[in-house]
Amino acid sequence: MAKEPRSGKTEPASPLTARQARVPATTAEKPPRRAMTARSLAALLPGVTAPVFRRRSPAGARLLSGWRDIVGPGHAAQTTPQRLSAGTLTIACAGPVAMELQHHAALLIERINTWSGEKLVTRLRFVQDPTAGQPTRKTTPSRAPRQTVSLPTLPEGPLREALEALGASLRHERSDKKSQV
């Protein structure tokens, strides 16, 4: 058999053939692909919580909220935990108290780590703050008695009570806003 000489050029494919190559024949059978698919809540949470946890870790928040239970009422009355960062807990306290706490640093670190259940704190840093440990007094403005809201069309029950309480609360908030303006 004789071979035909090759010219090195290929014949262009017809447009119909190229289109058929791009689009599979089963396209009509498949439903269109969804742009947004259902995702689990666990897959979405890290993206939402990461910025918040960068600012304040959940372990640090637990430590701040349970400070009185961890160090005891004596130290809690004189100190305030301020920040937990990279294993260093910053504690605000008055000058003389800081000296005392430096002597008890190993014990405090042990108590904190035992309470949290993990090695959360490796170092303590003390910052002088004469107001540390003193509770701030919140001044509450005198409040007028709340106006009641009645819903006679609803039957008696917990739903009616909840809606009446909600209505009274909203009415009270609106009257507070009007009196401030």
Tab-separated table of C-alpha atoms in Angstrom:
chain	number	residue	atom	x	y	z
A	1	MET	CA	0.000	0.000	0.000
A	2	ALA	CA	1.210	3.398	-0.823
A	3	LYS	CA	1.177	6.107	1.794
A	4	GLU	CA	-0.071	9.529	0.968
A	5	PRO	CA	2.367	12.330	1.679
A	6	ARG	CA	1.491	14.495	4.697
A	7	SER	CA	1.344	18.183	4.174
A	8	GLY	CA	1.413	19.040	7.902
A	9	LYS	CA	-1.905	20.821	7.703
A	10	THR	CA	-5.046	19.478	9.218
A	11	GLU	CA	-8.421	20.133	7.821
A	12	PRO	CA	-10.548	22.414	10.004
A	13	ALA	CA	-13.408	20.663	11.703
A	14	SER	CA	-16.870	21.680	10.727
A	15	PRO	CA	-18.640	24.013	13.188
A	16	LEU	CA	-21.295	21.424	13.822
A	17	THR	CA	-18.708	18.862	14.832
A	18	ALA	CA	-16.962	21.282	17.254
A	19	ARG	CA	-20.247	22.184	18.951
A	20	GLN	CA	-21.166	18.558	19.317
A	21	ALA	CA	-17.806	17.919	20.962
A	22	ARG	CA	-18.398	20.672	23.566
A	23	VAL	CA	-21.969	19.774	24.476
A	24	PRO	CA	-22.570	16.219	25.605
A	25	ALA	CA	-25.548	14.449	24.171
A	26	THR	CA	-27.062	13.828	27.625
A	27	THR	CA	-27.506	17.533	28.471
A	28	ALA	CA	-31.215	17.427	27.841
A	29	GLU	CA	-31.573	14.611	30.358
A	30	LYS	CA	-29.701	16.329	33.240
A	31	PRO	CA	-31.373	19.051	35.317
A	32	PRO	CA	-29.612	22.420	35.371
A	33	ARG	CA	-26.823	22.686	37.924
A	34	ARG	CA	-27.711	24.729	41.004
A	35	ALA	CA	-25.580	27.733	41.723
A	36	MET	CA	-26.243	27.630	45.475
A	37	THR	CA	-26.239	24.266	47.171
A	38	ALA	CA	-27.333	23.458	50.683
A	39	ARG	CA	-24.457	23.538	53.159
A	40	SER	CA	-24.346	22.389	56.724
A	41	LEU	CA	-24.256	24.901	59.533
A	42	ALA	CA	-20.944	23.455	60.711
A	43	ALA	CA	-19.383	24.394	57.375
A	44	LEU	CA	-20.604	28.002	57.648
A	45	LEU	CA	-19.737	28.726	61.305
A	46	PRO	CA	-15.929	28.986	61.052
A	47	GLY	CA	-16.182	31.809	58.535
A	48	VAL	CA	-18.561	33.719	60.797
A	49	THR	CA	-16.891	33.091	64.153
A	50	ALA	CA	-13.222	33.395	63.142
A	51	PRO	CA	-13.145	37.235	63.164
A	52	VAL	CA	-14.870	37.346	66.547
A	53	PHE	CA	-12.598	34.716	68.079
A	54	ARG	CA	-9.546	36.583	66.779
A	55	ARG	CA	-10.588	39.561	68.876
A	56	ARG	CA	-11.613	37.598	71.979
A	57	SER	CA	-11.245	33.870	72.409
A	58	PRO	CA	-14.104	31.846	73.900
A	59	ALA	CA	-11.718	30.466	76.524
A	60	GLY	CA	-10.808	34.020	77.500
A	61	ALA	CA	-14.469	34.954	77.765
A	62	ARG	CA	-15.123	31.956	80.029
A	63	LEU	CA	-12.126	32.950	82.136
A	64	LEU	CA	-13.358	36.529	82.504
A	65	SER	CA	-16.867	35.435	83.448
A	66	GLY	CA	-15.725	32.840	86.007
A	67	TRP	CA	-12.933	34.918	87.570
A	68	ARG	CA	-14.510	35.064	91.037
A	69	ASP	CA	-14.901	31.271	91.147
A	70	ILE	CA	-11.327	30.711	89.984
A	71	VAL	CA	-9.328	33.014	92.256
A	72	GLY	CA	-11.728	33.288	95.166
A	73	PRO	CA	-13.623	36.284	96.528
A	74	GLY	CA	-10.565	37.815	98.251
A	75	HIS	CA	-8.471	38.157	95.102
A	76	ALA	CA	-11.487	38.849	92.889
A	77	ALA	CA	-12.330	41.921	94.985
A	78	GLN	CA	-8.873	43.377	94.262
A	79	THR	CA	-8.197	42.203	90.699
A	80	THR	CA	-9.792	42.190	87.274
A	81	PRO	CA	-8.652	40.012	84.371
A	82	GLN	CA	-8.286	42.154	81.276
A	83	ARG	CA	-6.941	40.079	78.430
A	84	LEU	CA	-5.787	36.585	77.512
A	85	SER	CA	-3.372	36.519	74.606
A	86	ALA	CA	-0.886	33.804	73.574
A	87	GLY	CA	-0.962	32.167	76.997
A	88	THR	CA	-0.381	35.431	78.872
A	89	LEU	CA	-3.155	36.603	81.169
A	90	THR	CA	-3.118	40.334	81.885
A	91	ILE	CA	-4.516	41.165	85.320
A	92	ALA	CA	-5.325	44.699	86.494
A	93	CYS	CA	-4.746	45.360	90.190
A	94	ALA	CA	-3.429	47.964	92.625
A	95	GLY	CA	0.355	48.176	93.135
A	96	PRO	CA	0.657	46.373	96.505
A	97	VAL	CA	-1.697	43.621	95.377
A	98	ALA	CA	0.454	43.000	92.301
A	99	MET	CA	3.449	42.217	94.530
A	100	GLU	CA	1.398	39.717	96.523
A	101	LEU	CA	0.024	38.078	93.385
A	102	GLN	CA	3.498	37.722	91.881
A	103	HIS	CA	4.400	35.515	94.836
A	104	HIS	CA	1.279	33.420	94.210
A	105	ALA	CA	1.657	33.371	90.395
A	106	ALA	CA	2.398	29.638	90.123
A	107	LEU	CA	-0.623	28.803	92.283
A	108	LEU	CA	-2.890	31.130	90.279
A	109	ILE	CA	-1.738	29.660	86.957
A	110	GLU	CA	-2.366	26.157	88.283
A	111	ARG	CA	-5.868	27.090	89.512
A	112	ILE	CA	-6.765	28.767	86.210
A	113	ASN	CA	-5.563	25.829	84.121
A	114	THR	CA	-7.314	23.315	86.402
A	115	TRP	CA	-10.554	25.281	86.169
A	116	SER	CA	-10.397	25.525	82.371
A	117	GLY	CA	-9.327	21.901	81.876
A	118	GLU	CA	-6.497	22.828	79.509
A	119	LYS	CA	-3.174	24.650	79.660
A	120	LEU	CA	-4.697	28.027	78.959
A	121	VAL	CA	-2.341	30.328	80.883
A	122	THR	CA	1.452	30.042	80.979
A	123	ARG	CA	2.331	33.521	82.249
A	124	LEU	CA	0.740	36.302	84.281
A	125	ARG	CA	1.237	39.973	83.543
A	126	PHE	CA	0.168	42.594	86.060
A	127	VAL	CA	-1.017	46.090	85.162
A	128	GLN	CA	-1.585	48.757	87.789
A	129	ASP	CA	-5.146	49.990	87.990
A	130	PRO	CA	-6.395	51.378	91.319
A	131	THR	CA	-10.037	50.803	90.368
A	132	ALA	CA	-9.560	47.109	89.539
A	133	GLY	CA	-11.860	44.707	91.314
A	134	GLN	CA	-14.283	47.399	92.402
A	135	PRO	CA	-17.713	46.896	90.930
A	136	THR	CA	-19.005	49.849	88.989
A	137	ARG	CA	-22.321	51.146	90.160
A	138	LYS	CA	-24.936	51.369	87.519
A	139	THR	CA	-27.321	54.218	87.957
A	140	THR	CA	-30.760	53.298	86.814
A	141	PRO	CA	-33.202	56.058	86.060
A	142	SER	CA	-36.425	55.972	87.996
A	143	ARG	CA	-38.964	54.183	85.940
A	144	ALA	CA	-42.623	54.885	85.840
A	145	PRO	CA	-44.893	51.880	86.227
A	146	ARG	CA	-45.455	50.152	82.924
A	147	GLN	CA	-48.702	50.631	81.140
A	148	THR	CA	-50.620	47.447	80.584
A	149	VAL	CA	-51.780	46.282	77.203
A	150	SER	CA	-54.875	44.117	76.917
A	151	LEU	CA	-55.798	41.821	74.072
A	152	PRO	CA	-59.443	40.868	74.679
A	153	THR	CA	-59.802	39.056	71.346
A	154	LEU	CA	-57.249	36.363	72.255
A	155	PRO	CA	-58.194	33.464	74.517
A	156	GLU	CA	-56.620	33.252	77.986
A	157	GLY	CA	-53.292	31.461	78.078
A	158	PRO	CA	-49.539	31.811	77.899
A	159	LEU	CA	-49.589	33.248	74.359
A	160	ARG	CA	-51.865	36.101	75.404
A	161	GLU	CA	-49.738	36.828	78.487
A	162	ALA	CA	-46.542	36.870	76.420
A	163	LEU	CA	-48.028	39.188	73.792
A	164	GLU	CA	-49.391	41.543	76.466
A	165	ALA	CA	-45.972	41.687	78.143
A	166	LEU	CA	-44.328	42.370	74.775
A	167	GLY	CA	-46.808	45.139	74.011
A	168	ALA	CA	-46.274	46.734	77.420
A	169	SER	CA	-42.510	46.607	76.929
A	170	LEU	CA	-42.730	48.206	73.483
A	171	ARG	CA	-45.061	50.924	74.728
A	172	HIS	CA	-42.690	51.638	77.622
A	173	GLU	CA	-39.664	51.877	75.280
A	174	ARG	CA	-41.512	54.253	72.974
A	175	SER	CA	-42.499	56.493	75.866
A	176	ASP	CA	-38.835	56.524	77.063
A	177	LYS	CA	-37.635	57.555	73.598
A	178	LYS	CA	-40.213	60.348	73.388
A	179	SER	CA	-39.233	61.693	76.816
A	180	GLN	CA	-35.512	61.750	75.859
A	181	VAL	CA	-36.097	63.754	72.672
